[in-house]
XYZ file of C-alpha atoms in Angstrom:
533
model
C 67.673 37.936 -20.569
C 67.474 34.370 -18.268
C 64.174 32.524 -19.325
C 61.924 32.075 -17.053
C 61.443 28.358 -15.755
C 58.429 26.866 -14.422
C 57.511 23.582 -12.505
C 56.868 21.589 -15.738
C 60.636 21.570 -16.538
C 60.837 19.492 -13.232
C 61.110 15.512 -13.879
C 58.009 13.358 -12.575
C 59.054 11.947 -9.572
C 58.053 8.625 -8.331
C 54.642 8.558 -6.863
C 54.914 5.191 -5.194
C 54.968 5.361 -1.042
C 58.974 6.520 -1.060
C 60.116 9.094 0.420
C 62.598 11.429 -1.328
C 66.067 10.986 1.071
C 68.848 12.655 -1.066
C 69.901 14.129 -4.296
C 73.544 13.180 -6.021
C 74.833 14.207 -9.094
C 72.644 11.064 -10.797
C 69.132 12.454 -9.400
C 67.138 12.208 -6.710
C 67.018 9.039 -4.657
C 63.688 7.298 -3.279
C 63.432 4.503 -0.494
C 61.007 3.078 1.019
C 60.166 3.550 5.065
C 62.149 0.380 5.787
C 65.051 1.279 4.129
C 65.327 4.659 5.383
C 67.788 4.051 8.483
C 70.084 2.347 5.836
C 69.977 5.454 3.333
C 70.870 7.831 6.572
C 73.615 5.220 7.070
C 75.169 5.542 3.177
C 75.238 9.378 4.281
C 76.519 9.038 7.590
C 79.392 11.077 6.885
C 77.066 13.647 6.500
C 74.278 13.293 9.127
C 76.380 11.823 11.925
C 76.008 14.777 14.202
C 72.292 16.170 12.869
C 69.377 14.932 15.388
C 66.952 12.374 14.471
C 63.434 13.609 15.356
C 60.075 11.910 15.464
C 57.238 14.570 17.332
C 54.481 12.014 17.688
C 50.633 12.671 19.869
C 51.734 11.003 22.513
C 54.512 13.466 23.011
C 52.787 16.397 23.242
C 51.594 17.522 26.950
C 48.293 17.640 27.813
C 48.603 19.991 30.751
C 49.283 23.366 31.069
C 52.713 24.337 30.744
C 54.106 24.961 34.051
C 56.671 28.307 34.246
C 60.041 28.375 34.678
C 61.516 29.632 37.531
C 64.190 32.315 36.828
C 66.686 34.527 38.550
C 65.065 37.970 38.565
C 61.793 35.010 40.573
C 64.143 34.444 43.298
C 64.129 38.483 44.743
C 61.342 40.287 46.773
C 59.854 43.055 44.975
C 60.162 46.748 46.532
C 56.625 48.496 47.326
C 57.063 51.655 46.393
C 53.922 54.290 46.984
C 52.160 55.355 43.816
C 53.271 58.725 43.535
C 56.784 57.144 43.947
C 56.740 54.901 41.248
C 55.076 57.247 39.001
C 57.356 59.375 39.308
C 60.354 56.846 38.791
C 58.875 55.902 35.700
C 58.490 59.513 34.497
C 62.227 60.217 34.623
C 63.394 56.584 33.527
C 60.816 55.912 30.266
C 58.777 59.467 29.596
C 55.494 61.210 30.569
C 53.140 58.708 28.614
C 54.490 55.251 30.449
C 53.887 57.654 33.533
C 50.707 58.154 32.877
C 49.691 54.918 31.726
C 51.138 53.928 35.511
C 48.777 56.101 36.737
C 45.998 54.139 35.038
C 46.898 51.155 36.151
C 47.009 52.213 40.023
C 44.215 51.902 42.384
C 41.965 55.123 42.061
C 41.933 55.229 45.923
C 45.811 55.640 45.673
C 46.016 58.246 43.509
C 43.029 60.114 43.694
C 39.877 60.250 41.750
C 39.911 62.557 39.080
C 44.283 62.116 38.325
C 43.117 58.619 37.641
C 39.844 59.244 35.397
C 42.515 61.739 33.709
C 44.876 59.266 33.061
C 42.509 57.281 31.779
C 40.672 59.233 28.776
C 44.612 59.901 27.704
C 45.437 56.423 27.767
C 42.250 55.473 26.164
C 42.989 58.477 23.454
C 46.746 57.606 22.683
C 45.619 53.995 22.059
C 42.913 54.840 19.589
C 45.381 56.673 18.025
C 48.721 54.452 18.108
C 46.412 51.393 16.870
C 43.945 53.096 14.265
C 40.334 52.774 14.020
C 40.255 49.817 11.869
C 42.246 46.955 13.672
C 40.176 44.527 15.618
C 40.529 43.919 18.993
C 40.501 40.518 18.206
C 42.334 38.694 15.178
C 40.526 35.738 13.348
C 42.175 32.419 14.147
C 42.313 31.251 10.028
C 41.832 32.396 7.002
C 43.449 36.124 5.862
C 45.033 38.019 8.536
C 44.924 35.360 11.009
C 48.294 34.255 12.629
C 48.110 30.633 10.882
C 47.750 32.884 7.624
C 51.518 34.852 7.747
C 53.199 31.768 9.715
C 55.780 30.027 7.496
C 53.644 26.565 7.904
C 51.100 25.032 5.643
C 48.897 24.106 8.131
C 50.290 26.124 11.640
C 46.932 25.370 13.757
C 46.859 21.432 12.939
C 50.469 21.159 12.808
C 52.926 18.638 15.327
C 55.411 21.109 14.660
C 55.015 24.704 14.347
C 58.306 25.886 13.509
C 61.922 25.069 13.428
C 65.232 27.385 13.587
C 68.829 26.018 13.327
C 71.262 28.152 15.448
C 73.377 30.220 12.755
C 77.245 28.849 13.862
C 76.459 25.316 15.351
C 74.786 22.121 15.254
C 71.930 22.907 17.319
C 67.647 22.897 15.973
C 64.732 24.371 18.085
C 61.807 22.845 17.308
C 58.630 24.396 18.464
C 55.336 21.894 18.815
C 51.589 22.560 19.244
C 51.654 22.001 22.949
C 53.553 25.278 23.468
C 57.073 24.113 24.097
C 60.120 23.854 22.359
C 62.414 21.278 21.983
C 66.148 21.788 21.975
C 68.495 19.327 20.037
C 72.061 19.721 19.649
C 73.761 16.105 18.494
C 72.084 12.757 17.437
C 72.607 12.420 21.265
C 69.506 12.728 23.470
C 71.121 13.633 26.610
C 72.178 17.173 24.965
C 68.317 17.825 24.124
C 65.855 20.347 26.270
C 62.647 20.921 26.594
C 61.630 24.492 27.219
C 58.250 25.277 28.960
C 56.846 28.859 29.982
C 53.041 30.308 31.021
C 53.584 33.166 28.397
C 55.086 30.849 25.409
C 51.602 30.781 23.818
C 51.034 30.417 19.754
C 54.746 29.875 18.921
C 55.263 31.086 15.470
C 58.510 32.065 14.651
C 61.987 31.652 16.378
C 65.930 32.857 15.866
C 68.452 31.964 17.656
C 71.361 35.114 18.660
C 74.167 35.015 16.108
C 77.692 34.916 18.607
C 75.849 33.167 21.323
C 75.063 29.765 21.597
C 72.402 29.336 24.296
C 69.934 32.383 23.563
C 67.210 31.987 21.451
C 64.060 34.299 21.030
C 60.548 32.986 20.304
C 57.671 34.956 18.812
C 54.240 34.365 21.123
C 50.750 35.244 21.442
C 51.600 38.344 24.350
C 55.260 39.123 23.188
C 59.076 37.883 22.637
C 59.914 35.566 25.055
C 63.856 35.387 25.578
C 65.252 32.085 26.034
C 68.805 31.320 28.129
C 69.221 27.581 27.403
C 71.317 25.605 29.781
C 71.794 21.909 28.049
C 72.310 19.030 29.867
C 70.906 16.710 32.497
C 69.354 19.961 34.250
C 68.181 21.663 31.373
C 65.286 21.956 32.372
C 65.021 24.136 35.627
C 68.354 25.962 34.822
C 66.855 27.532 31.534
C 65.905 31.231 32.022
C 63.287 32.998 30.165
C 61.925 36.634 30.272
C 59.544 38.418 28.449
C 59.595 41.233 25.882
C 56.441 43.375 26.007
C 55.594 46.499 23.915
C 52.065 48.010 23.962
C 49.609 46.899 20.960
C 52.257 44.739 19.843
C 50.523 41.330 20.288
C 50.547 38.999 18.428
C 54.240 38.819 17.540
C 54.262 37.157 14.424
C 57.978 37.315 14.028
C 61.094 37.698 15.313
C 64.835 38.161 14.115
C 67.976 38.956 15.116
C 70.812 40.901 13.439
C 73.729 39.218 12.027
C 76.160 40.741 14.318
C 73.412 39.966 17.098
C 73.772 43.407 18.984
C 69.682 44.057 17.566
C 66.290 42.185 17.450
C 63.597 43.121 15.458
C 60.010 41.940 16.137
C 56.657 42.726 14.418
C 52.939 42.012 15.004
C 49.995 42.015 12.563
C 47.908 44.688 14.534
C 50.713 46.923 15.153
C 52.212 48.894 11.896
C 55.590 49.779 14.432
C 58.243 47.249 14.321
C 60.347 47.107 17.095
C 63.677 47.354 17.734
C 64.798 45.894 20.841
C 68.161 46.021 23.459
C 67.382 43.345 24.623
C 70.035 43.853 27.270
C 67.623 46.800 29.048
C 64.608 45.082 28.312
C 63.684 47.980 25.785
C 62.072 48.960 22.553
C 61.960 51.835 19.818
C 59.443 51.769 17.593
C 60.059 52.115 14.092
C 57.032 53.311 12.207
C 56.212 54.129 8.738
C 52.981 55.388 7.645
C 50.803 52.942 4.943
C 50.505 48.751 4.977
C 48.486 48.497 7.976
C 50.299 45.767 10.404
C 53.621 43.784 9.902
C 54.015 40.021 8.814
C 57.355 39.479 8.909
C 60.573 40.893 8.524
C 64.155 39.444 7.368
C 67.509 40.380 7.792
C 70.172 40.312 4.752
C 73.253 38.051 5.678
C 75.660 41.305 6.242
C 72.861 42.943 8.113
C 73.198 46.264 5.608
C 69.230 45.794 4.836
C 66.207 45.169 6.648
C 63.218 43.533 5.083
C 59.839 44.146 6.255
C 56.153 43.323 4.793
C 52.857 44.627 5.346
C 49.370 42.640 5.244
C 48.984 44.756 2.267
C 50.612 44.742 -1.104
C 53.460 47.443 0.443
C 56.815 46.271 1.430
C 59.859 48.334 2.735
C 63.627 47.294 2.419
C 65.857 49.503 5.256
C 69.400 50.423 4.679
C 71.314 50.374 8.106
C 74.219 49.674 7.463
C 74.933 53.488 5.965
C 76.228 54.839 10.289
C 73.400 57.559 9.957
C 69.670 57.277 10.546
C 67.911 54.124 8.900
C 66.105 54.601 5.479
C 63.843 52.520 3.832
C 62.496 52.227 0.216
C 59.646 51.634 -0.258
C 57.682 48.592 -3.372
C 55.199 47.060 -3.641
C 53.813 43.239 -5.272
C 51.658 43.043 -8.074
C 48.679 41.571 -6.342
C 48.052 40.757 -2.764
C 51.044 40.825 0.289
C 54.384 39.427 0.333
C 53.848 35.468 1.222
C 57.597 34.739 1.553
C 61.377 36.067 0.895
C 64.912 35.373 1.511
C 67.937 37.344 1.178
C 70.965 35.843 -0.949
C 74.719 36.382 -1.339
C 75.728 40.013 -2.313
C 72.454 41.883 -1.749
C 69.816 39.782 -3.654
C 66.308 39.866 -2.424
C 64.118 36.798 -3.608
C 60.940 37.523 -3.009
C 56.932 36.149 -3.928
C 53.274 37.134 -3.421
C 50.100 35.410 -2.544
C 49.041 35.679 -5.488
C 47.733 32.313 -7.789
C 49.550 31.823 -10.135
C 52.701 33.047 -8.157
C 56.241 34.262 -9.333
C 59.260 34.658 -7.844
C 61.085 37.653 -8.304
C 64.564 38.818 -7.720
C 65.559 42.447 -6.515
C 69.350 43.310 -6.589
C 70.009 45.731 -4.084
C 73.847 45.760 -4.181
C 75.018 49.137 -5.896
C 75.873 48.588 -9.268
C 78.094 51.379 -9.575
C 80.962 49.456 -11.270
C 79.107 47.258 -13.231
C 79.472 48.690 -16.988
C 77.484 46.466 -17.982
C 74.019 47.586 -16.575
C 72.121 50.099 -17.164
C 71.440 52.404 -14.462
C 67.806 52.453 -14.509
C 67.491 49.289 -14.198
C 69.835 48.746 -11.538
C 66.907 48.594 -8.724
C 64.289 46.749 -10.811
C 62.411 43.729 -9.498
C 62.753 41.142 -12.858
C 60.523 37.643 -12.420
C 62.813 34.475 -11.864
C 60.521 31.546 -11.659
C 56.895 30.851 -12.841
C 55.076 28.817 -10.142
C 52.306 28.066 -11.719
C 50.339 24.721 -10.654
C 51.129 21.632 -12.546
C 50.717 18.130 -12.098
C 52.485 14.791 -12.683
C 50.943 11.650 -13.805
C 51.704 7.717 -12.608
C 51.608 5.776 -15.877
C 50.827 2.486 -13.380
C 48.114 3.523 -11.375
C 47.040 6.800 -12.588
C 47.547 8.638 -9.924
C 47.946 12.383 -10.247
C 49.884 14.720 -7.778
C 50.021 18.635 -8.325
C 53.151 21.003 -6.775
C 52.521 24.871 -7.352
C 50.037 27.772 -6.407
C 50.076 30.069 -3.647
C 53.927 29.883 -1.724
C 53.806 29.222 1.600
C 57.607 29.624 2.747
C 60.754 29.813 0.541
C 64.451 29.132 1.810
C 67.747 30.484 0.102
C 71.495 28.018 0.993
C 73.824 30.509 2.483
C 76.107 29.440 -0.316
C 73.432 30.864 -2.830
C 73.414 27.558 -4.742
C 69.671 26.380 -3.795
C 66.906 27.495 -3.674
C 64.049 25.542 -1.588
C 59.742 26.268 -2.063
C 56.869 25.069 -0.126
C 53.539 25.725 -1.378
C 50.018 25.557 0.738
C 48.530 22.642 -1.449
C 51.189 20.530 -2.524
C 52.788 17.123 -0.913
C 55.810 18.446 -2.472
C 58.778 20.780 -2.209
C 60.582 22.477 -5.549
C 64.282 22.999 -5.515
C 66.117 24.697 -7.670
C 69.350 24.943 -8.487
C 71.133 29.144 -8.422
C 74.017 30.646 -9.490
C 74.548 34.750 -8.117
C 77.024 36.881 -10.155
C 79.565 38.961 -8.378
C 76.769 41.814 -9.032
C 74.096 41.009 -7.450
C 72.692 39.297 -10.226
C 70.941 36.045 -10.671
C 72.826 34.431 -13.685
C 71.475 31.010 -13.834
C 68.462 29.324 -12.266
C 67.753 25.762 -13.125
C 65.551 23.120 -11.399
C 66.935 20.131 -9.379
C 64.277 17.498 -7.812
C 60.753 17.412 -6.373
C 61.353 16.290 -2.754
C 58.467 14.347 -1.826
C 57.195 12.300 1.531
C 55.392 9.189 2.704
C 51.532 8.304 1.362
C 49.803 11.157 3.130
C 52.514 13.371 4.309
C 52.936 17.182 3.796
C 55.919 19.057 4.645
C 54.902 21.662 7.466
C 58.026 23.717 7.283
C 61.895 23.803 6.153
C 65.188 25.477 6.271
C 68.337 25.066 5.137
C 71.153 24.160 7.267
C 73.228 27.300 8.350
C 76.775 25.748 7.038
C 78.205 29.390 7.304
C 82.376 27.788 6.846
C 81.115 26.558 3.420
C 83.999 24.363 3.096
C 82.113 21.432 2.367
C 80.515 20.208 -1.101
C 77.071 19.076 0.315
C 73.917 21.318 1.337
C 71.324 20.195 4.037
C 67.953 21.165 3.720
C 65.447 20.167 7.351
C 62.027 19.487 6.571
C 59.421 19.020 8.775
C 56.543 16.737 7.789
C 52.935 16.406 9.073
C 53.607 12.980 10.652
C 56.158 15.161 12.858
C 59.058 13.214 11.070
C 62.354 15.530 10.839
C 63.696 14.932 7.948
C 67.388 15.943 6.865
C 67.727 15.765 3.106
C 71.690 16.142 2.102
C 72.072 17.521 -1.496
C 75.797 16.315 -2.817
C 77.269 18.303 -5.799
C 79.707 15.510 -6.326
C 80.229 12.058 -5.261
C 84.084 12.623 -4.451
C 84.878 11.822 -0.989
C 86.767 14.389 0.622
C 90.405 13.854 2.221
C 90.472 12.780 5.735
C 93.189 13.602 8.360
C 94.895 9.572 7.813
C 94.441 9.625 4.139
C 96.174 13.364 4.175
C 98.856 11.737 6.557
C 99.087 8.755 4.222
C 99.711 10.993 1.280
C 102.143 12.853 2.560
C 103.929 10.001 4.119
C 104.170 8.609 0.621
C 105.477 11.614 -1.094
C 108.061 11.829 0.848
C 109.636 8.543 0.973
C 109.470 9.416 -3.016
C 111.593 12.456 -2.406
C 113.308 10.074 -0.369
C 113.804 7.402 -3.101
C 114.810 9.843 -6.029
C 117.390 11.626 -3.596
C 119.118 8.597 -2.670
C 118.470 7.224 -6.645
C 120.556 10.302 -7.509
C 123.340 10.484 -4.690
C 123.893 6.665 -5.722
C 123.918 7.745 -9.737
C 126.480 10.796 -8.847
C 128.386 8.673 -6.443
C 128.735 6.293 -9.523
C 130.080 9.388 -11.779
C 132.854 10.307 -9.662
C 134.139 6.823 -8.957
């Protein structure tokens, strides 16, 4: 059995006003805000193409965001008569959207009593789709507010809400408190956008569409607003957006595409249906399960075989689809509280944590096990804790100082590679990496810590994700952190200090072996012609 390791097998890192800007194979490396642009430099191999990103005040708008124009804007709409379009909707979406038209229409239009009819229903199937003990209104902080399930340690205050890196490319969304999102695809600023829409309201969550660059969906106060990105000089009035709307599903509190991209999934905290949408037809099923009350968040694993899904309640659900039949889920549940973050790994593995104080991260293996002689098969779908996150705190021996990492989890990040593992907490300065190894399995063989990745005096990190290197061909890992001064930050982890082989030195190399081939042939023609004569 792995032991279990904790924060206080973590080195005390420098408390001084450095920030942390890498990690090598000797440790973790500080410098000081001056010498910051020359530590990006020494990894400029690295960081050539990623932006570099300072949200300051004066950045954000003050006014209202205006709405972009799109292409469905540009045609008159058809006035049908009531009836008409009742009607139309009754054949294309079912007898209750029907009826619910018929609320909406003028009573003069449609008679008295067919609209006071329509009304009680709608009123009725309402009460009953969104219970008797939601509020019409969610709190703005504290538990089961949005600011309270977004993957930010401070999402009302915060510069930046949220950040997403596109799966396949060099490309971040940034989403800041002014309601707008900022698109960066180079270090270059004339390949950046800035999206702006009347409905893109309380950002919270973002994913960009695996297989296509330029589309990127954005959770919002009213729904999922679907972003078609042109880049460029006119970015900005070419970009497309349209919106995603399913009844009592408001807030959307997240959103997240398939791997294969061919499915989004949304979820809101006052509706316990999550959503499946085509996006292509502008349409929804609901997929609802019975217990949890509303939806946080939900994940998807990296083959897009399971599902992930939380509840504001200690109930979480894992769905197979990838079995060709009709979608099953399994149901757990934490030891205390809800689900504050998880990840999915290589081969199956679930990482998961709770709100709990002290918190633990635990792994679930959800791979079949059916070859593996080696475990049991009872305990082949058992949740087993990984880390121990319980609060410590490090000591300066100069100025006696005292800074504290641990507590409740705030947002956790899993490498695509499997290799690291990245935590933010709600009350620390600091972020905990650690360092994982995945058997073939689905099991966790190794977990080890790295480095404390700290900021400036008086920064906290807001939010982070790894970069998406899906070729894994290189022998570095990038993890984007987004600190309270609005400061991007792109910390490169190197497993080794060997410099891989570029194009010249491969042509250089094999330019040299072969004038030695060419050497030792005409060493031994001259040695034979030498033997005959």
């Amino acid at each position: 059995m792995l032991k279990v390791p904790s924060l206080a097998d973590f080195d005390s890192p420098e408390l001084d006003d450095c920030i942390t800007a890498s990690y090598s194979e000797k440790g973790p490396i500080y410098c000081s805000r001056e010498d910051l642009q020359a530590q990006r430099h020494a990894f400029f191999r690295i960081l050539q193409d990623f932006p570099s990103v300072n949200i300051t005040l004066d950045m954000l708008a003050t006014r209202e965001s205006a709405c972009s124009i799109g292409a469905r804007d540009l045609f008159l709409p058809v006035q049908d008569s009531p009836f008409k379009k009742i009607i139309s909707i009754w054949r294309e979406k079912g007898v209750v959207e029907a009826i619910r038209t018929a609320a909406d229409e003028n009573p003069q239009d449609v008679s008295w009593p067919i609209h006071w009819l329509a009304t009680k229903i709608v009123h009725t199937i309402d009460m009953i789709e969104a219970g008797s003990f939601w509020s019409s209104v969610l709190p703005t902080s504290g538990s089961g507010s949005v600011a309270d399930v977004a993957a930010n340690s401070d999402w009302t205050n915060a510069l930046i809400r949220c950040i997403a890196w596109h799966p396949h490319c060099i490309r971040l969304a940034i989403a800041t408190r002014d309601d707008r999102i900022r698109i960066l695809s180079t270090s270059n600023i004339g390949t950046s956008a800035v999206l702006r829409h009347s409905s893109q309201k309380s950002v919270c969550c973002m994913s960009w569409r695996p297989h296509a660059g330029r589309e990127l969906a954005a959770a919002c106060q009213n729904g999922v607003l679907i972003w078609n990105i042109e880049l460029g000089a006119a970015s900005n009035t070419l970009s497309q957006a349209f919106m995603l709307k399913y009844r009592n599903h408001a807030p959307v509190t997240s959103v997240s595409w398939s791997p294969q991209g061919d499915l989004l999934v949304s979820c809101s905290l006052t509706d316990m249906n999550m959503i499946i949408w085509d996006v292509s037809m502008e349409s929804g099923v609901p997929l609802r399960r019975v217990g949890g009350g509303g939806l946080c968040f939900t994940r998807w694993s990296s083959c897009g075989s399971r599902l992930l899904a939380t509840t504001c309640r200690k109930i979480f659900r894992v769905w197979n689809t990838g079995t060709g039949d009709a979608w099953t889920a399994e149901r757990w549940t934490v030891p205390g509280g809800r689900v504050a973050a998880a990840c999915f790994g290589p081969n199956l593995t679930l990482l998961f944590t709770s709100t709990e104080d002290p918190a633990t991260v635990f792994s679930l293996p959800l791979q079949e096990q059916v070859f593996d002689s080696k475990v049991v098969s009872s305990d082949t779908k058992a949740a087993v804790p990984l880390i121990d996150l319980s609060k410590v705190s490090f000591a300066s021996e100069n100025e006696g100082e005292e800074i504290s990492v641990g507590g409740r989890v705030v947002a956790m990040d899993w490498d695509p590679k499997g290799k690291y593992l990245a935590i933010m907490f709600q009350n620390s300065p600091m972020i905990a990496i650690f360092k994982t190894k995945i058997g073939s399995v689905s099991r966790i063989t190794s977990v080890s810590p790295l480095c404390l990745v700290k900021g400036f005096l008086g920064e906290v990190p807001n939010c982070i994700e790894f970069y998406h290197d899906y070729q894994q061909k290189s022998n570095y890992t990038v993890l984007t952190i987004a600190w309270s001064s609005g400061f991007i930050q792109h910390f490169p982890i190197l497993e080794s200090h060997q410099e891989p082989q570029t194009e010249l030195s491969k042509s250089l190399a094999a330019n040299t072996l072969s004038n030695t081939f060419t050497v030792v042939d005409d060493l031994q023609k001259s040695v034979y012609t030498s033997f005959i004569g």
